[in-house]
Short mmCIF file of C-alpha atoms and ligand atoms in Angstrom, two decimals:
data_model
loop_
_atom_site.label_atom_id
_atom_site.label_comp_id
_atom_site.label_asym_id
_atom_site.label_seq_id
_atom_site.Cartn_x
_atom_site.Cartn_y
_atom_site.Cartn_z
CA UNK I 1 49.47 -177.60 76.01
CA UNK I 2 47.51 -180.59 77.18
CA UNK I 3 44.29 -180.98 75.27
CA UNK I 4 40.97 -181.01 77.04
CA UNK I 5 39.59 -184.55 77.06
CA UNK I 6 35.97 -185.24 76.34
CA UNK I 7 33.91 -186.84 79.08
CA UNK I 8 33.96 -190.64 79.26
CA UNK I 9 30.87 -192.19 77.67
CA UNK I 10 29.97 -189.02 75.77
CA UNK I 11 30.44 -189.09 72.00
CA UNK I 12 30.62 -186.68 69.09
CA UNK I 13 28.49 -187.41 66.07
CA UNK I 14 30.25 -186.37 62.87
CA UNK I 15 28.26 -185.91 59.62
CA UNK I 16 28.23 -189.57 58.56
CA UNK I 17 26.89 -190.71 61.93
CA UNK I 18 24.68 -187.66 62.53
CA UNK I 19 22.98 -188.22 59.17
CA UNK I 20 21.76 -191.62 60.40
CA UNK I 21 20.16 -189.92 63.39
CA UNK I 22 18.49 -187.35 61.11
CA UNK I 23 17.27 -190.18 58.88
CA UNK I 24 15.76 -192.01 61.87
CA UNK I 25 14.15 -188.84 63.19
CA UNK I 26 12.65 -187.98 59.80
CA UNK I 27 11.23 -191.50 59.38
CA UNK I 28 9.89 -191.54 62.94
CA UNK I 29 8.25 -188.14 62.51
CA UNK I 30 6.51 -189.37 59.36
CA UNK I 31 5.36 -192.69 60.84
CA UNK I 32 4.37 -191.34 64.27
CA UNK I 33 2.31 -188.51 62.77
CA UNK I 34 0.34 -191.11 60.78
CA UNK I 35 -0.75 -192.51 64.15
CA UNK I 36 -1.79 -189.09 65.48
CA UNK I 37 1.27 -188.28 67.62
CA UNK I 38 2.53 -184.71 68.01
CA UNK I 39 6.04 -183.62 68.97
CA UNK I 40 6.83 -182.50 72.51
CA UNK I 41 10.24 -181.19 73.60
CA UNK I 42 11.04 -181.24 77.28
CA UNK I 43 14.14 -179.99 79.19
CA UNK I 44 17.15 -182.25 79.70
CA UNK I 45 17.42 -181.08 83.31
CA UNK I 46 14.70 -181.85 85.86
CA UNK I 47 14.38 -181.91 89.63
CA UNK I 48 15.91 -185.13 90.95
CA UNK I 49 12.74 -186.05 92.84
CA UNK I 50 10.88 -186.43 89.54
CA UNK I 51 12.96 -189.49 88.66
CA UNK I 52 13.05 -190.82 92.22
CA UNK I 53 9.24 -190.74 92.38
CA UNK I 54 8.68 -192.21 88.91
CA UNK I 55 11.46 -194.63 87.97
CA UNK I 56 11.77 -195.89 91.55
CA UNK I 57 14.45 -195.54 94.25
CA UNK I 58 15.43 -199.19 94.05
CA UNK I 59 16.19 -199.28 90.33
CA UNK I 60 19.72 -199.23 88.94
CA UNK I 61 18.86 -196.08 87.01
CA UNK I 62 17.97 -194.04 90.11
CA UNK I 63 20.22 -195.86 92.59
CA UNK I 64 23.44 -195.90 90.58
CA UNK I 65 23.22 -194.22 87.22
CA UNK I 66 21.93 -190.66 87.49
CA UNK I 67 23.98 -187.54 86.77
CA UNK I 68 22.79 -185.58 89.80
CA UNK I 69 24.22 -182.34 91.18
CA UNK I 70 23.13 -179.31 93.20
CA UNK I 71 22.58 -176.02 91.36
CA UNK I 72 23.87 -172.71 92.68
CA UNK I 73 21.04 -172.58 95.20
CA UNK I 74 21.67 -176.13 96.35
CA UNK I 75 18.61 -177.64 94.67
CA UNK I 76 19.22 -181.20 93.47
CA UNK I 77 18.92 -181.51 89.71
CA UNK I 78 19.34 -184.52 87.41
CA UNK I 79 20.19 -184.87 83.72
CA UNK I 80 17.23 -186.90 82.50
CA UNK I 81 18.04 -190.64 82.30
CA UNK I 82 14.95 -191.25 80.14
CA UNK I 83 12.18 -189.22 78.57
CA UNK I 84 9.00 -190.63 80.13
CA UNK I 85 9.17 -188.90 83.52
CA UNK I 86 9.71 -185.47 81.94
CA UNK I 87 6.93 -186.04 79.40
CA UNK I 88 4.55 -186.99 82.23
CA UNK I 89 5.56 -183.90 84.22
CA UNK I 90 5.01 -181.67 81.16
CA UNK I 91 1.66 -183.33 80.46
CA UNK I 92 0.52 -182.71 84.05
CA UNK I 93 1.78 -179.09 83.90
CA UNK I 94 -0.13 -178.50 80.67
CA UNK I 95 -3.44 -179.17 82.49
CA UNK I 96 -4.89 -180.30 79.18
CA UNK I 97 -6.24 -183.62 80.34
CA UNK I 98 -10.00 -184.18 80.52
CA UNK I 99 -11.71 -187.50 81.18
CA UNK I 100 -12.00 -189.47 77.95
CA UNK I 101 -9.40 -187.37 76.12
CA UNK I 102 -6.47 -189.18 74.51
CA UNK I 103 -3.16 -187.31 74.08
CA UNK I 104 -0.25 -188.69 72.05
CA UNK I 105 3.28 -187.28 72.13
CA UNK I 106 6.64 -188.20 70.72
CA UNK I 107 9.99 -186.75 71.63
CA UNK I 108 13.66 -187.20 70.59
CA UNK I 109 16.77 -186.24 72.42
CA UNK I 110 19.80 -187.03 74.56
CA UNK I 111 19.45 -189.01 77.81
CA UNK I 112 22.13 -189.52 80.46
CA UNK I 113 22.97 -192.59 82.50
CA UNK I 114 26.17 -193.14 84.45
CA UNK I 115 26.71 -196.69 83.19
CA UNK I 116 29.93 -198.48 82.31
CA UNK I 117 30.44 -197.53 78.67
CA UNK I 118 30.75 -200.34 76.16
CA UNK I 119 29.58 -201.10 72.63
CA UNK I 120 25.98 -199.85 72.40
CA UNK I 121 26.07 -198.38 75.90
CA UNK I 122 27.00 -194.77 76.51
CA UNK I 123 26.57 -192.20 79.22
CA UNK I 124 24.91 -189.81 76.80
CA UNK I 125 22.65 -191.58 74.35
CA UNK I 126 19.65 -190.62 72.24
CA UNK I 127 16.13 -191.93 72.55
CA UNK I 128 13.11 -191.78 70.27
CA UNK I 129 10.19 -191.86 72.65
CA UNK I 130 6.40 -192.08 72.24
CA UNK I 131 3.72 -191.88 74.92
CA UNK I 132 -0.10 -192.14 74.96
CA UNK I 133 -2.15 -190.62 77.81
CA UNK I 134 -5.80 -191.32 78.59
CA UNK I 135 -6.15 -194.74 76.93
CA UNK I 136 -6.49 -197.67 79.35
CA UNK I 137 -7.32 -200.05 76.49
CA UNK I 138 -5.10 -202.90 75.33
CA UNK I 139 -5.59 -201.48 71.84
CA UNK I 140 -3.37 -198.52 72.78
CA UNK I 141 -0.52 -200.84 73.79
CA UNK I 142 -0.95 -202.80 70.57
CA UNK I 143 -0.99 -199.59 68.53
CA UNK I 144 2.34 -198.57 70.05
CA UNK I 145 3.94 -201.89 69.17
CA UNK I 146 2.50 -201.73 65.63
CA UNK I 147 3.77 -198.17 65.23
CA UNK I 148 7.20 -199.11 66.58
CA UNK I 149 7.52 -202.07 64.23
CA UNK I 150 6.24 -200.02 61.27
CA UNK I 151 8.95 -197.48 61.99
CA UNK I 152 11.68 -200.09 62.47
CA UNK I 153 10.71 -202.05 59.35
CA UNK I 154 10.43 -198.77 57.44
CA UNK I 155 14.08 -197.89 58.13
CA UNK I 156 15.02 -201.36 56.89
CA UNK I 157 15.33 -203.26 60.18
CA UNK I 158 13.51 -206.58 59.93
CA UNK I 159 15.62 -209.04 61.90
CA UNK I 160 14.27 -208.07 65.30
CA UNK I 161 12.51 -209.99 68.05
CA UNK I 162 9.61 -208.60 70.05
CA UNK I 163 9.47 -209.90 73.62
CA UNK I 164 6.17 -209.47 75.40
CA UNK I 165 4.92 -209.86 78.95
CA UNK I 166 2.20 -208.66 81.27
CA UNK I 167 3.22 -207.45 84.72
CA UNK I 168 -0.30 -207.55 86.16
CA UNK I 169 -1.87 -204.67 88.05
CA UNK I 170 -2.14 -203.38 91.60
CA UNK I 171 -4.86 -205.98 92.16
CA UNK I 172 -3.04 -209.15 91.11
CA UNK I 173 0.62 -208.24 91.50
CA UNK I 174 0.70 -208.44 95.34
CA UNK I 175 -0.34 -212.12 95.21
CA UNK I 176 2.37 -212.78 92.66
CA UNK I 177 4.95 -210.89 94.72
CA UNK I 178 4.06 -213.08 97.69
CA UNK I 179 4.46 -216.22 95.56
CA UNK I 180 7.90 -214.96 94.53
CA UNK I 181 8.93 -214.16 98.10
CA UNK I 182 7.84 -217.67 99.18
CA UNK I 183 9.90 -219.11 96.34
CA UNK I 184 13.00 -217.10 97.35
CA UNK I 185 12.54 -218.06 101.01
CA UNK I 186 12.76 -221.71 100.09
CA UNK I 187 16.25 -221.02 98.66
CA UNK I 188 19.44 -220.21 100.53
CA UNK I 189 19.35 -216.40 100.83
CA UNK I 190 23.15 -216.08 100.86
CA UNK I 191 23.46 -217.68 97.44
CA UNK I 192 21.80 -214.62 95.88
CA UNK I 193 23.97 -211.58 95.12
CA UNK I 194 23.97 -208.76 97.68
CA UNK I 195 21.70 -206.56 95.55
CA UNK I 196 19.15 -209.35 95.20
CA UNK I 197 19.16 -210.09 98.92
CA UNK I 198 18.00 -206.49 99.39
CA UNK I 199 15.66 -206.58 96.38
CA UNK I 200 13.85 -209.61 97.82
CA UNK I 201 12.56 -207.30 100.54
CA UNK I 202 12.16 -204.06 98.61
CA UNK I 203 11.20 -205.20 95.13
CA UNK I 204 10.98 -208.98 94.60
CA UNK I 205 10.27 -208.69 90.85
CA UNK I 206 13.61 -207.00 90.28
CA UNK I 207 15.41 -210.22 91.29
CA UNK I 208 14.05 -211.82 88.10
CA UNK I 209 15.92 -209.19 86.11
CA UNK I 210 19.33 -209.73 87.76
CA UNK I 211 22.17 -210.38 85.32
CA UNK I 212 24.38 -212.23 87.84
CA UNK I 213 24.60 -215.85 86.57
CA UNK I 214 24.00 -217.48 90.00
CA UNK I 215 20.86 -215.38 90.54
CA UNK I 216 19.70 -216.22 87.02
CA UNK I 217 20.02 -219.89 87.85
CA UNK I 218 18.26 -219.51 91.20
CA UNK I 219 15.20 -217.88 89.62
CA UNK I 220 14.98 -220.30 86.70
CA UNK I 221 11.97 -222.10 88.21
CA UNK I 222 10.37 -219.10 89.89
CA UNK I 223 6.63 -218.69 89.39
CA UNK I 224 5.52 -216.81 86.28
CA UNK I 225 3.55 -213.60 86.57
CA UNK I 226 1.34 -214.64 83.66
CA UNK I 227 -0.01 -217.54 85.79
CA UNK I 228 -1.12 -215.03 88.43
CA UNK I 229 -2.94 -212.42 86.36
CA UNK I 230 -6.44 -211.32 87.44
CA UNK I 231 -9.25 -211.72 84.94
CA UNK I 232 -9.06 -208.13 83.70
CA UNK I 233 -5.30 -208.28 83.17
CA UNK I 234 -5.67 -211.64 81.43
CA UNK I 235 -8.24 -210.20 78.98
CA UNK I 236 -6.11 -207.08 78.47
CA UNK I 237 -3.05 -209.19 77.66
CA UNK I 238 -5.08 -211.46 75.38
CA UNK I 239 -6.33 -208.43 73.39
CA UNK I 240 -2.78 -207.17 72.86
CA UNK I 241 -1.71 -210.60 71.59
CA UNK I 242 -4.78 -210.97 69.36
CA UNK I 243 -4.08 -207.65 67.62
CA UNK I 244 -0.40 -208.46 67.14
CA UNK I 245 -1.36 -211.88 65.75
CA UNK I 246 -3.85 -210.24 63.39
CA UNK I 247 -1.25 -207.76 62.19
CA UNK I 248 1.29 -210.53 61.61
CA UNK I 249 3.73 -209.18 64.22
CA UNK I 250 5.77 -212.06 65.56
CA UNK I 251 6.55 -211.97 69.26
CA UNK I 252 7.99 -214.19 71.96
CA UNK I 253 6.27 -214.40 75.34
CA UNK I 254 8.87 -213.80 78.04
CA UNK I 255 7.43 -214.12 81.56
CA UNK I 256 10.82 -213.00 82.95
CA UNK I 257 10.66 -209.62 81.25
CA UNK I 258 10.21 -207.15 84.12
CA UNK I 259 12.04 -204.10 82.67
CA UNK I 260 14.43 -201.94 84.66
CA UNK I 261 12.01 -199.20 85.69
CA UNK I 262 9.41 -199.50 88.43
CA UNK I 263 6.42 -197.75 86.92
CA UNK I 264 5.09 -200.53 84.66
CA UNK I 265 1.78 -202.37 84.99
CA UNK I 266 0.21 -204.87 82.59
CA UNK I 267 1.80 -204.84 79.11
CA UNK I 268 5.55 -204.52 78.84
CA UNK I 269 7.75 -205.29 75.86
CA UNK I 270 11.22 -205.07 74.44
CA UNK I 271 12.54 -205.25 70.92
CA UNK I 272 15.87 -207.03 70.69
CA UNK I 273 18.51 -207.57 68.05
CA UNK I 274 21.15 -210.25 68.27
CA UNK I 275 23.39 -208.52 65.75
CA UNK I 276 24.91 -205.81 67.98
CA UNK I 277 26.77 -207.69 70.68
CA UNK I 278 25.66 -207.98 74.26
CA UNK I 279 23.52 -204.83 74.31
CA UNK I 280 20.57 -206.37 72.56
CA UNK I 281 17.58 -204.18 73.52
CA UNK I 282 16.95 -201.58 70.86
CA UNK I 283 13.61 -200.49 72.29
CA UNK I 284 11.47 -201.05 75.34
CA UNK I 285 8.24 -199.87 76.81
CA UNK I 286 4.94 -200.65 78.40
CA UNK I 287 1.97 -199.40 80.34
CA UNK I 288 2.35 -197.22 83.44
CA UNK I 289 -1.19 -196.39 84.52
CA UNK I 290 -0.55 -195.11 88.05
CA UNK I 291 2.33 -192.77 87.30
CA UNK I 292 0.47 -189.62 86.22
CA UNK I 293 -1.52 -189.67 89.45
CA UNK I 294 1.54 -190.50 91.57
CA UNK I 295 3.27 -187.43 90.19
CA UNK I 296 0.38 -185.20 91.24
CA UNK I 297 -1.67 -185.32 88.04
CA UNK I 298 -5.15 -186.58 87.20
CA UNK I 299 -6.08 -190.26 87.32
CA UNK I 300 -5.06 -190.97 83.75
CA UNK I 301 -3.68 -194.12 82.14
CA UNK I 302 -0.49 -194.04 80.15
CA UNK I 303 1.59 -196.28 77.92
CA UNK I 304 4.68 -195.75 75.78
CA UNK I 305 8.06 -196.87 74.50
CA UNK I 306 11.55 -195.61 73.74
CA UNK I 307 14.16 -196.71 71.17
CA UNK I 308 17.89 -196.37 71.67
CA UNK I 309 19.12 -194.53 68.58
CA UNK I 310 22.82 -195.53 68.84
CA UNK I 311 21.81 -199.19 68.82
CA UNK I 312 19.55 -198.64 65.81
CA UNK I 313 22.40 -196.79 64.09
CA UNK I 314 24.63 -199.85 64.60
CA UNK I 315 22.03 -201.99 62.85
CA UNK I 316 21.76 -199.47 60.03
CA UNK I 317 25.55 -199.77 59.55
CA UNK I 318 25.16 -203.50 59.04
CA UNK I 319 22.40 -202.90 56.52
CA UNK I 320 24.61 -200.59 54.53
CA UNK I 321 27.39 -203.15 54.64
CA UNK I 322 25.06 -205.83 53.27
CA UNK I 323 26.32 -207.06 49.90
CA UNK I 324 24.12 -206.25 46.89
CA UNK I 325 22.97 -209.37 45.03
CA UNK I 326 23.81 -208.07 41.56
CA UNK I 327 25.25 -205.34 39.44
CA UNK I 328 23.72 -205.21 35.98
CA UNK I 329 26.35 -203.96 33.53
CA UNK I 330 25.07 -202.64 30.22
CA UNK I 331 27.86 -202.88 27.63
CA UNK I 332 25.87 -201.83 24.57
CA UNK I 333 23.57 -198.82 24.57
CA UNK I 334 20.93 -200.70 22.53
CA UNK I 335 20.48 -203.09 25.49
CA UNK I 336 19.91 -200.31 28.06
CA UNK I 337 16.09 -200.40 28.05
CA UNK I 338 15.85 -204.19 28.20
CA UNK I 339 18.45 -204.21 31.00
CA UNK I 340 16.40 -201.73 33.01
CA UNK I 341 13.30 -203.93 32.71
CA UNK I 342 15.31 -207.03 33.63
CA UNK I 343 16.67 -205.28 36.74
CA UNK I 344 13.10 -204.48 37.71
CA UNK I 345 12.21 -208.20 37.47
CA UNK I 346 15.18 -209.05 39.70
CA UNK I 347 14.10 -206.47 42.29
CA UNK I 348 10.53 -207.82 42.14
CA UNK I 349 12.06 -211.14 43.16
CA UNK I 350 13.47 -209.39 46.25
CA UNK I 351 17.05 -209.06 44.97
CA UNK I 352 19.05 -205.95 45.70
CA UNK I 353 21.26 -204.33 43.11
CA UNK I 354 21.95 -201.52 40.70
CA UNK I 355 21.96 -201.21 36.95
CA UNK I 356 24.23 -199.04 34.83
CA UNK I 357 21.70 -196.96 32.94
CA UNK I 358 23.69 -196.76 29.72
CA UNK I 359 26.22 -198.84 27.81
CA UNK I 360 29.94 -198.54 28.45
CA UNK I 361 33.19 -200.43 28.07
CA UNK I 362 33.44 -203.82 29.72
CA UNK I 363 36.44 -202.59 31.71
CA UNK I 364 34.68 -199.57 33.21
CA UNK I 365 31.55 -201.60 33.92
CA UNK I 366 33.52 -204.32 35.74
CA UNK I 367 35.22 -201.66 37.81
CA UNK I 368 31.79 -200.28 38.81
CA UNK I 369 30.55 -203.81 39.63
CA UNK I 370 33.57 -204.38 41.88
CA UNK I 371 32.98 -201.08 43.64
CA UNK I 372 29.41 -202.01 44.64
CA UNK I 373 30.64 -205.31 46.07
CA UNK I 374 27.83 -207.19 44.28
CA UNK I 375 27.79 -210.98 44.44
CA UNK I 376 27.32 -211.33 40.68
CA UNK I 377 27.79 -209.05 37.72
CA UNK I 378 25.12 -209.53 35.08
CA UNK I 379 26.27 -208.46 31.66
CA UNK I 380 23.91 -207.33 28.94
CA UNK I 381 25.24 -206.45 25.49
CA UNK I 382 24.12 -206.76 21.89
CA UNK I 383 24.31 -210.58 21.80
CA UNK I 384 22.38 -210.97 25.03
CA UNK I 385 19.75 -208.54 23.74
CA UNK I 386 19.32 -210.44 20.48
CA UNK I 387 19.30 -213.93 22.03
CA UNK I 388 17.27 -213.11 25.16
CA UNK I 389 20.18 -214.28 27.28
CA UNK I 390 22.21 -212.88 30.16
CA UNK I 391 25.88 -213.34 31.00
CA UNK I 392 26.40 -214.05 34.67
CA UNK I 393 29.84 -213.43 36.14
CA UNK I 394 30.58 -214.65 39.63
CA UNK I 395 32.21 -211.88 41.68
CA UNK I 396 32.95 -213.63 44.96
CA UNK I 397 34.07 -217.17 44.15
CA UNK I 398 35.73 -218.58 41.03
CA UNK I 399 34.99 -215.47 38.89
CA UNK I 400 33.72 -217.79 36.14
CA UNK I 401 31.11 -216.51 33.75
CA UNK I 402 28.40 -218.21 31.70
CA UNK I 403 25.69 -217.11 29.35
CA UNK I 404 22.19 -218.34 30.20
CA UNK I 405 18.68 -218.05 28.86
CA UNK I 406 17.28 -214.94 30.59
CA UNK I 407 13.84 -216.41 31.45
CA UNK I 408 15.40 -219.62 32.80
CA UNK I 409 17.88 -217.64 34.90
CA UNK I 410 15.06 -215.59 36.37
CA UNK I 411 13.03 -218.72 37.09
CA UNK I 412 16.03 -220.26 38.89
CA UNK I 413 16.28 -217.41 41.42
P1 HAM R 501 14.67 -198.30 78.69
O1 HAM R 501 14.47 -199.73 78.37
O2 HAM R 501 15.39 -197.96 79.94
O3 HAM R 501 13.21 -197.66 78.71
O4 HAM R 501 15.39 -197.57 77.50
C1 HAM R 501 14.89 -197.66 76.18
C2 HAM R 501 16.03 -197.93 75.22
O5 HAM R 501 17.05 -196.92 75.37
C3 HAM R 501 16.76 -199.24 75.45
O6 HAM R 501 16.08 -200.32 74.84
C4 HAM R 501 18.10 -198.97 74.77
O7 HAM R 501 18.00 -199.20 73.38
C5 HAM R 501 18.30 -197.49 75.00
N1 HAM R 501 19.30 -197.27 76.07
C6 HAM R 501 19.10 -197.33 77.40
N2 HAM R 501 20.25 -197.08 78.06
C7 HAM R 501 21.20 -196.86 77.14
C8 HAM R 501 22.61 -196.53 77.18
N3 HAM R 501 23.26 -196.34 78.32
N4 HAM R 501 23.27 -196.39 76.00
C9 HAM R 501 22.63 -196.55 74.82
N5 HAM R 501 21.31 -196.85 74.71
C10 HAM R 501 20.60 -196.99 75.86
C11 HAM R 501 12.96 -196.35 78.96
O8 HAM R 501 13.79 -195.50 78.99
C12 HAM R 501 11.48 -196.05 79.12
N6 HAM R 501 11.35 -194.63 79.42
C13 HAM R 501 10.70 -196.45 77.89
C14 HAM R 501 9.25 -196.11 78.02
C15 HAM R 501 8.61 -195.08 77.44
N7 HAM R 501 8.36 -196.78 78.71
C16 HAM R 501 7.18 -196.19 78.61
N8 HAM R 501 7.34 -195.13 77.85
#
């Protein structure tokens, strides 16, 4: 009998992979609750109009990527392509908002986008999402970025780049849009891709985001939004940057960052990794002040972000594959305590490695060292204990070994 195939772009998560997701969720829960966020779970299925009204008709997500179908009564439903719209709908439904009240939610779960599957891009993928309602202040945007980076650093991911931009507001963006349209008009319209020729009319900012190389080239000298911000947006953006600077969060200003969803105003950001192939964005977010009202709710500001968990899981894989710096092999039980303290000094220096807690035969210890894949095996026996030395055996190159003064070796690291 022919077996039933699974759906393209949908994946199974077996224990090894699923445990990474549990790990990320547990860490996120712990970090996000420290910032006052509470968990919200919303349905995976929503009315299609929710996404059309929020994400925007002219985005790739709504225009090309939604899993949409009629139910048995012919009502159009959509598998959520992201969490924000559903969280906003739930927040409005809860009728809990009062002027001046700040509400903070996080949610985890599967999202669905009909994209071309490739490494780091699936049709069902998981997001970790956080949203703040009722805080128009730049401080709320900065808090989200701080919380996101605290979470990412906490799970061991440090080699990430934060890209930051301000998209202006309903006051200053029209002037910028006009400047963009004037810029496009001065070019040959036909040299833009078909999508961009349409976008120029419907959503000129979206052209900046186009991945087609010719379009990329054509917009290289386009005006920057950050040169067109009104005074309030300028101050707002400055405050976000000042807080990030104060907290030591490194970021790159990217005036071309417009994000793929239409609801953003002012702050927007992405966190990228260059270690997972072409799909570099591991998280993205920003402010979307008008959306709650546009979806029939109160006039309430909002800001948030979402991380792609599959992409984070790929980075975690690389972490696990990272070679330990040392394996400290104790070959005489008398040296076990001193070895433990020496290992601690190595770790204080930032080195990564394990120590065999007790003495054992050289053969078994070397086998253990090989298994960990450590760059060097440090051997501590009776002689080393007595002479305050350490034997260092190279495990990746010539496999030579030498015995060195322990303090000098430490100082040389
Ligand atoms: P987004 O940038 O569309 O933003 O998605 C956030 C993250 O989800 C991306 O950075 C990426 O890591 C991951 N992601 C997106 N599509 C896929 C896919 N097909 N396969 C695997 N991972 C994917 C949003 O969704 C906004 N709702 C974020 C937000 C929250 N803005 C304000 N609040």
